[in-house]
Amino acid sequence: MKFISTRGQTPPHTFSEAVAVGLAPDGGLFLPELLPDLTPRLAAWQNLSYVQLCTEFLGIFATDIPEDVLAAIVRRSYTHFTHPEIAPLQKLDDSTYVLELFHGPTLAFKDFALQLLGNLYAHQCRQTGRSINVLGATSGDTGAAAISGLLGQRQTAVFILYPEGRVSPLQERQMTCTGAENVYALAIDGSFDDAQRALKNIFADHAFSQRHRLSAVNSINLARVLAQCVYYLYAWLKLPPAERRRVEFVVPTGNFGNVFAGWLLAEMGVPILGFKVATNQNDLLHRLFTTGEYRPGPVQPSLAPSMDIQLASNFERFLYYELAGDAAQVRAVMAQLQANGGHRFDNFDRSTFSSSAATDAEITGIIRRVHERYNYIVDPHTACAFKELNPERVSVVLATAHPAKFPDAIQAAINCTPVHPALELLKPRPVVKYRLAADEAAIKAFIEERAV
Ligand SMILES: *Cc1c(COP(=O)(O)O)cnc(C)c1O
């Protein structure tokens, strides 16, 4: 299997090549050259464990990695999950399920992809004998999950930029209390956008980024999309057969990464009735699916900070399929978006997607109502998905973070503070972070000194 770029000007890459470079050289995003039809395999996959299913599924795409090696990579990637089912499906009532994606080491769904990505990087280091320096900017969960995925790996250093004072105290502890020597948490003076801009400039210096074999950890890596397809498949297989065809996955999303993975799986022949895109007050995607207009606005901080995004970076992948694989048209639309700050889609197929947006006040009310009704605590991101469920369908709500990661929001809603042992463990540990200006030269000098 080879992978092509949404912009059509990159020669086909193998799985490992596409994972290593992240963004395609023509500025596009990687997609499988051909989508497999999974229909004939579904019956045989019925009773597989999560790890077995993930190995089978990824094996279709990662054809350049020997089967036994891939199986070992997948096994290692999910050993640090604390629930035996990895992604348990909890039934709340006759038409409502929750797919819990927060049993990984950093208690958010990003662990599913980033534990795997860390092990794929390690495999590449072993294959090539070359070291790798991973660089990323985060507003919270991605940084913690990337650090956890690369913790203590040989021949690898990880540099994560985050805005000083603007991530939650627990998220900061997850990045700074690891005790690992290959991890550098860089607290940048400025906003997330300042950190992101510095990062982009560093990657734009090709000589520097090649000299240090820099790799970007962000939400557009192909491995992340494919790893995320697996839990949709696992949940679908767990549903009673009569409910499968009526299922709608309800997905808290910011940059369209998580929900795109589910949609892609449906394109491979898994019969799923629909997807609901649940945003917070940063409602770019809700506006898109209700009006056809894609127009990013200013970011408003919310109770669900990992969805405080106004640029749906994975949207380009969906666009490629919407435009029937016409890469020239993708390039034209992306250029227009850049030039005009927005785009109106005329013949936008909205049959499989519905959407909603939740304000902060609504999030607090939803946490309270879900708790009263089901005696179940949802985190503020997951709460967005509970805004209004379609009673005609079977809803599977994706729970993207453990409520203990956001104790203040839960306390305000239901007057109790959830705890999790993994977070309690971090509290007595020393915080090790490096304060830097949002200045490209200062950050480069820091990397220069510590890169492996
Ligand atoms: C990152 C994140 C999201 C949004 O994920 P997308 O890739 O934007 O769909 C939602 N919830 C939590 C807890 C997250 O960490």
XYZ file of C-alpha atoms and ligand atoms in Angstrom:
467
model
C 0.000 0.000 0.000
C 1.270 3.460 -0.911
C 0.187 6.882 0.304
C -0.502 9.947 -1.780
C -0.823 13.629 -0.984
C -4.105 15.567 -1.041
C -2.309 18.094 -3.238
C -1.163 15.538 -5.800
C 2.403 16.767 -6.229
C 4.247 14.257 -4.057
C 5.315 10.836 -5.361
C 3.635 7.930 -3.524
C 5.256 7.141 -0.156
C 5.370 3.915 1.846
C 3.668 3.914 5.239
C 6.972 4.395 7.097
C 8.085 7.199 4.785
C 4.773 9.019 5.171
C 4.882 8.643 8.970
C 8.472 9.896 9.117
C 7.841 13.124 7.180
C 4.382 13.918 8.607
C 3.364 16.669 6.212
C 3.750 15.811 2.514
C 6.506 17.808 0.768
C 3.923 19.589 -1.443
C 2.197 20.911 1.686
C -0.650 18.379 1.519
C -1.698 15.551 3.820
C -1.149 11.849 3.210
C -4.005 9.476 2.391
C -4.094 5.826 1.272
C -3.791 5.480 -2.491
C -6.832 3.191 -2.408
C -9.306 2.616 0.387
C -9.672 -1.097 1.168
C -13.118 -2.684 1.384
C -13.374 -4.085 4.896
C -16.813 -5.682 4.422
C -15.557 -9.242 3.816
C -13.376 -9.115 6.942
C -15.878 -7.853 9.489
C -17.297 -11.252 10.469
C -13.850 -12.667 11.223
C -12.941 -9.627 13.313
C -15.940 -9.995 15.596
C -14.219 -11.354 18.682
C -10.705 -9.965 18.424
C -9.072 -8.137 21.308
C -8.261 -4.467 20.780
C -4.596 -5.238 20.148
C -5.409 -8.032 17.689
C -7.887 -5.848 15.824
C -5.445 -2.940 15.664
C -2.708 -5.229 14.313
C -5.029 -6.633 11.627
C -6.271 -3.206 10.602
C -2.882 -1.479 10.482
C -1.439 -4.481 8.657
C -3.556 -3.513 5.630
C -1.738 -0.168 5.434
C 1.718 -0.659 6.967
C 2.704 -3.228 4.358
C 6.375 -2.205 4.529
C 6.653 -3.390 8.161
C 6.948 -7.169 8.687
C 3.826 -8.624 10.352
C 5.535 -9.832 13.513
C 7.321 -6.486 13.962
C 4.065 -4.590 13.535
C 2.326 -6.903 16.016
C 5.045 -6.176 18.601
C 4.803 -2.417 18.006
C 1.032 -2.491 18.512
C 1.277 -4.700 21.611
C 3.811 -2.336 23.179
C 1.698 0.709 22.325
C -1.305 -0.422 24.343
C 0.407 -1.995 27.376
C 0.239 1.247 29.352
C -3.542 1.432 29.124
C -5.131 0.630 32.463
C -8.419 -0.894 31.248
C -8.247 -4.513 29.983
C -10.478 -3.613 27.020
C -8.350 -0.549 26.114
C -11.455 1.245 24.744
C -14.440 -0.011 26.785
C -17.948 0.672 25.496
C -20.264 1.580 28.384
C -24.028 1.418 27.984
C -25.923 4.293 29.619
C -29.418 3.493 28.318
C -31.157 1.732 25.412
C -29.933 4.175 22.810
C -26.839 5.729 24.421
C -23.337 4.371 24.804
C -20.058 5.982 25.845
C -16.812 4.849 24.246
C -14.203 5.581 26.920
C -10.974 6.712 25.274
C -9.260 7.962 28.419
C -7.604 4.871 29.880
C -4.205 5.621 28.349
C -1.205 7.010 30.262
C -2.178 10.705 29.915
C -5.935 10.111 30.268
C -6.961 11.552 26.888
C -7.762 9.935 23.544
C -4.534 11.243 21.992
C -2.696 8.375 23.687
C -4.209 5.956 21.144
C -2.246 7.549 18.332
C 0.793 8.924 20.120
C 1.788 5.762 21.966
C 1.773 4.073 18.552
C 3.632 6.939 16.873
C 6.327 6.784 19.582
C 6.881 3.094 18.907
C 6.910 3.660 15.138
C 9.621 6.311 15.607
C 11.616 3.879 17.766
C 11.291 1.237 15.047
C 12.624 3.733 12.502
C 15.608 4.598 14.709
C 16.459 0.914 14.966
C 16.039 0.404 11.214
C 18.094 3.378 10.105
C 20.524 3.651 13.035
C 19.799 7.394 13.064
C 18.521 9.404 15.979
C 15.459 11.633 15.826
C 14.483 14.888 17.510
C 10.785 15.385 17.914
C 9.433 18.911 18.139
C 5.863 20.002 18.831
C 3.732 22.852 20.155
C 0.773 22.140 22.379
C -2.102 23.760 24.189
C -2.133 20.802 26.581
C -3.124 17.236 25.754
C -1.040 16.599 22.629
C 2.193 17.571 24.382
C 1.513 15.325 27.343
C 0.579 12.395 25.086
C 3.610 12.896 22.798
C 5.963 13.039 25.770
C 4.452 9.898 27.224
C 4.796 8.106 23.876
C 8.514 8.928 23.620
C 9.491 8.757 27.280
C 12.926 7.269 27.835
C 13.298 6.052 24.229
C 16.866 5.770 23.083
C 18.171 7.908 20.213
C 15.200 10.219 20.662
C 14.786 13.634 22.241
C 11.464 15.411 22.501
C 11.007 19.188 22.719
C 7.494 20.395 23.501
C 6.641 24.097 23.401
C 3.677 25.303 25.421
C 2.443 28.750 26.490
C 3.579 29.489 30.052
C 0.616 29.901 32.395
C -1.978 28.897 29.797
C -2.169 25.127 30.145
C -3.942 23.613 33.139
C -1.744 22.826 36.182
C -2.353 19.094 35.727
C -1.514 19.194 32.030
C 1.697 21.024 32.922
C 2.558 18.353 35.487
C 2.047 15.652 32.859
C 4.678 17.346 30.701
C 7.150 18.477 33.346
C 7.139 15.805 36.075
C 8.194 12.807 33.997
C 11.729 12.596 35.323
C 12.871 11.432 31.853
C 16.148 12.760 30.520
C 15.124 12.875 26.863
C 12.165 15.199 27.473
C 12.312 19.004 27.365
C 9.189 20.937 28.269
C 9.710 24.492 27.029
C 7.438 27.053 28.702
C 7.225 29.860 26.174
C 6.427 33.455 27.128
C 3.424 34.150 24.930
C 0.298 32.489 23.601
C -0.123 29.107 21.936
C -0.101 30.906 18.587
C 3.289 32.474 19.418
C 4.702 29.037 20.234
C 3.183 27.577 17.075
C 4.631 30.389 14.948
C 8.130 29.892 16.390
C 7.832 26.178 15.665
C 6.786 26.775 12.057
C 9.755 29.110 11.530
C 12.142 26.532 12.921
C 10.831 23.889 10.505
C 11.014 26.393 7.659
C 14.798 26.518 8.212
C 15.431 23.337 6.226
C 19.165 23.283 6.909
C 18.540 23.363 10.667
C 15.705 20.873 10.645
C 17.617 18.422 8.456
C 20.815 18.719 10.476
C 18.946 17.698 13.625
C 16.537 15.284 11.928
C 13.592 17.195 13.382
C 10.209 15.549 13.172
C 6.938 17.327 13.880
C 4.439 15.749 16.194
C 1.062 17.211 15.336
C -2.393 16.119 14.448
C -1.842 15.622 10.737
C 0.406 12.549 10.863
C -1.040 9.647 8.865
C -0.360 7.207 11.726
C -2.621 9.226 13.981
C -5.576 9.017 11.614
C -5.209 5.264 11.094
C -4.708 4.530 14.820
C -7.918 6.451 15.503
C -9.950 4.421 12.980
C -9.440 1.354 15.160
C -11.555 2.364 18.153
C -14.530 3.161 15.930
C -14.210 -0.296 14.424
C -13.813 -1.915 17.845
C -16.915 -0.127 19.185
C -18.954 -0.994 16.088
C -18.066 -4.680 16.478
C -19.086 -4.572 20.175
C -22.577 -3.249 19.425
C -25.448 -5.748 19.148
C -25.872 -6.436 15.386
C -29.369 -4.898 15.310
C -27.986 -1.598 16.599
C -24.999 -1.334 14.284
C -26.904 0.016 11.311
C -28.599 2.695 13.375
C -25.422 3.962 14.990
C -24.315 7.552 15.040
C -20.916 8.373 16.537
C -20.944 11.657 18.421
C -17.479 13.176 18.510
C -16.078 16.153 20.437
C -13.763 17.744 17.923
C -11.679 20.820 17.202
C -9.531 20.191 14.191
C -11.638 17.435 12.629
C -8.996 14.775 13.392
C -10.959 12.393 15.523
C -14.223 12.483 13.578
C -12.429 12.263 10.230
C -10.957 8.906 11.277
C -14.464 7.548 11.898
C -15.745 8.857 8.589
C -12.777 7.282 6.764
C -13.584 3.931 8.358
C -17.166 4.222 7.098
C -15.765 4.898 3.610
C -14.031 1.511 3.895
C -17.399 -0.200 4.000
C -18.270 -0.303 7.710
C -21.983 0.556 7.785
C -22.313 3.549 10.098
C -25.389 5.746 9.792
C -23.839 9.053 10.726
C -21.407 11.222 12.607
C -22.108 14.191 14.764
C -19.443 16.850 15.050
C -19.627 18.373 18.546
C -17.744 21.624 19.079
C -17.479 24.042 21.975
C -18.105 27.773 21.470
C -15.336 27.734 18.848
C -17.942 26.603 16.363
C -16.106 26.753 13.028
C -17.129 23.190 12.169
C -20.711 23.611 13.383
C -21.056 26.630 11.099
C -19.508 24.682 8.244
C -21.943 21.783 8.533
C -24.992 24.011 8.966
C -24.225 26.698 6.362
C -21.533 25.315 4.032
C -19.297 28.250 4.944
C -15.781 27.577 6.251
C -14.617 30.745 7.941
C -12.152 30.657 10.861
C -12.672 33.352 13.509
C -10.708 34.377 16.613
C -10.180 31.637 19.213
C -12.241 32.054 22.403
C -10.843 30.240 25.447
C -13.394 27.746 26.830
C -13.927 25.069 29.490
C -12.919 22.486 26.845
C -9.476 23.924 25.985
C -8.283 21.083 23.738
C -10.996 22.090 21.291
C -10.153 25.815 21.329
C -9.177 25.697 17.685
C -10.241 27.718 14.675
C -8.324 25.858 12.009
C -9.467 22.351 11.204
C -6.154 21.033 9.913
C -7.516 17.589 9.021
C -10.361 19.076 7.008
C -8.186 19.020 3.883
C -8.338 15.223 3.917
C -12.139 15.268 3.870
C -12.063 17.926 1.172
C -9.996 15.651 -1.041
C -12.776 13.039 -1.031
C -15.526 15.676 -1.335
C -13.785 16.855 -4.510
C -13.627 13.273 -5.815
C -9.851 13.067 -5.494
C -9.188 16.050 -7.752
C -5.912 17.329 -6.270
C -5.850 20.415 -8.518
C -9.188 21.472 -7.059
C -7.899 20.825 -3.518
C -4.969 23.126 -4.229
C -7.302 25.781 -5.617
C -9.642 25.667 -2.613
C -6.762 25.724 -0.114
C -5.200 28.704 -1.917
C -8.530 30.486 -1.879
C -8.963 29.784 1.817
C -5.546 31.268 2.451
C -6.240 34.338 0.320
C -9.814 35.098 1.394
C -9.825 33.781 4.953
C -12.750 31.502 4.126
C -14.644 29.527 1.523
C -18.261 28.693 0.736
C -19.000 25.170 -0.420
C -21.972 24.995 -2.745
C -22.645 21.308 -3.179
C -21.537 20.148 0.201
C -22.700 16.629 1.049
C -23.993 16.902 4.579
C -25.993 13.688 4.641
C -23.666 11.783 6.959
C -22.772 14.686 9.248
C -24.755 16.637 11.764
C -23.265 19.087 14.241
C -23.714 21.038 17.447
C -21.890 23.705 19.469
C -21.903 24.087 23.259
C -21.174 27.288 25.198
C -19.374 27.152 28.550
C -22.657 27.634 30.415
C -24.146 24.708 28.491
C -21.116 22.525 29.230
C -21.559 23.039 32.969
C -25.294 22.267 32.735
C -24.656 19.131 30.682
C -22.075 17.763 33.151
C -24.709 18.206 35.878
C -27.557 16.633 33.864
C -25.540 13.623 32.703
C -24.471 13.031 36.286
C -28.037 13.270 37.595
C -29.474 11.056 34.920
C -26.796 8.371 34.605
C -24.614 8.807 37.667
C -21.769 9.196 35.169
C -19.206 12.009 35.113
C -18.146 13.451 31.760
C -15.236 15.843 31.236
C -15.966 19.233 29.601
C -14.957 18.022 26.106
C -17.162 14.958 26.263
C -19.976 17.139 27.656
C -20.136 19.017 24.331
C -21.138 15.747 22.660
C -24.099 15.253 25.013
C -25.723 18.510 23.952
C -28.603 16.930 22.020
C -28.614 13.267 21.078
C -30.802 12.041 18.236
C -33.438 9.744 19.840
C -34.034 7.973 16.508
C -30.496 6.660 16.482
C -28.152 4.661 18.669
C -25.611 7.213 19.869
C -22.048 6.255 20.711
C -20.494 9.254 22.425
C -16.704 9.359 22.339
C -15.364 10.294 25.789
C -12.088 12.002 24.922
C -10.670 12.799 28.373
C -10.940 11.559 31.953
C -12.891 14.020 34.130
C -10.045 14.100 36.697
C -8.000 16.102 34.171
C -10.448 19.009 34.557
C -11.291 19.078 38.275
C -12.362 22.746 38.407
C -15.030 22.380 35.724
C -16.409 19.255 37.401
C -16.361 20.875 40.826
C -18.312 23.857 39.490
C -20.927 21.580 37.921
C -21.562 18.848 40.488
C -19.690 19.976 43.573
C -17.286 17.071 43.734
C -13.722 16.635 42.520
C -12.832 13.482 40.612
C -9.347 12.083 41.162
C -7.177 9.629 39.259
C -4.150 7.814 40.717
C -1.984 8.609 37.669
C -2.456 12.326 38.340
C -2.022 12.010 42.119
C 1.336 10.312 41.501
C 2.607 13.404 39.695
C 1.760 15.873 42.442
C 4.772 15.365 44.753
C 7.255 15.237 41.851
C 9.469 18.208 40.947
C 8.434 20.332 37.952
C 11.267 20.532 35.421
C 10.650 23.108 32.720
C 12.676 25.555 30.679
C 11.396 29.136 30.394
C 12.174 30.661 26.999
C 11.072 33.697 25.025
C 8.854 33.003 21.993
C 11.958 33.657 19.991
C 13.100 31.392 17.197
C 16.814 32.013 17.808
C 16.587 31.224 21.534
C 14.647 28.019 20.897
C 17.062 26.922 18.174
C 20.033 27.516 20.468
C 18.331 25.366 23.109
C 17.719 22.534 20.630
C 21.231 22.852 19.162
C 22.695 22.149 22.583
C 20.523 19.178 23.521
C 19.544 17.418 20.281
C 20.589 13.764 20.012
C -7.444 16.964 21.191
C -8.705 16.767 21.930
C -9.959 16.900 21.308
C -10.108 17.322 19.849
O -9.538 16.407 18.970
P -9.556 16.662 17.378
O -8.360 15.973 16.846
O -9.533 18.119 17.206
O -10.791 16.045 16.865
C -11.103 16.642 22.058
N -11.022 16.296 23.365
C -9.840 16.173 23.997
C -9.835 15.812 25.435
C -8.639 16.394 23.315
O -7.470 16.265 23.963
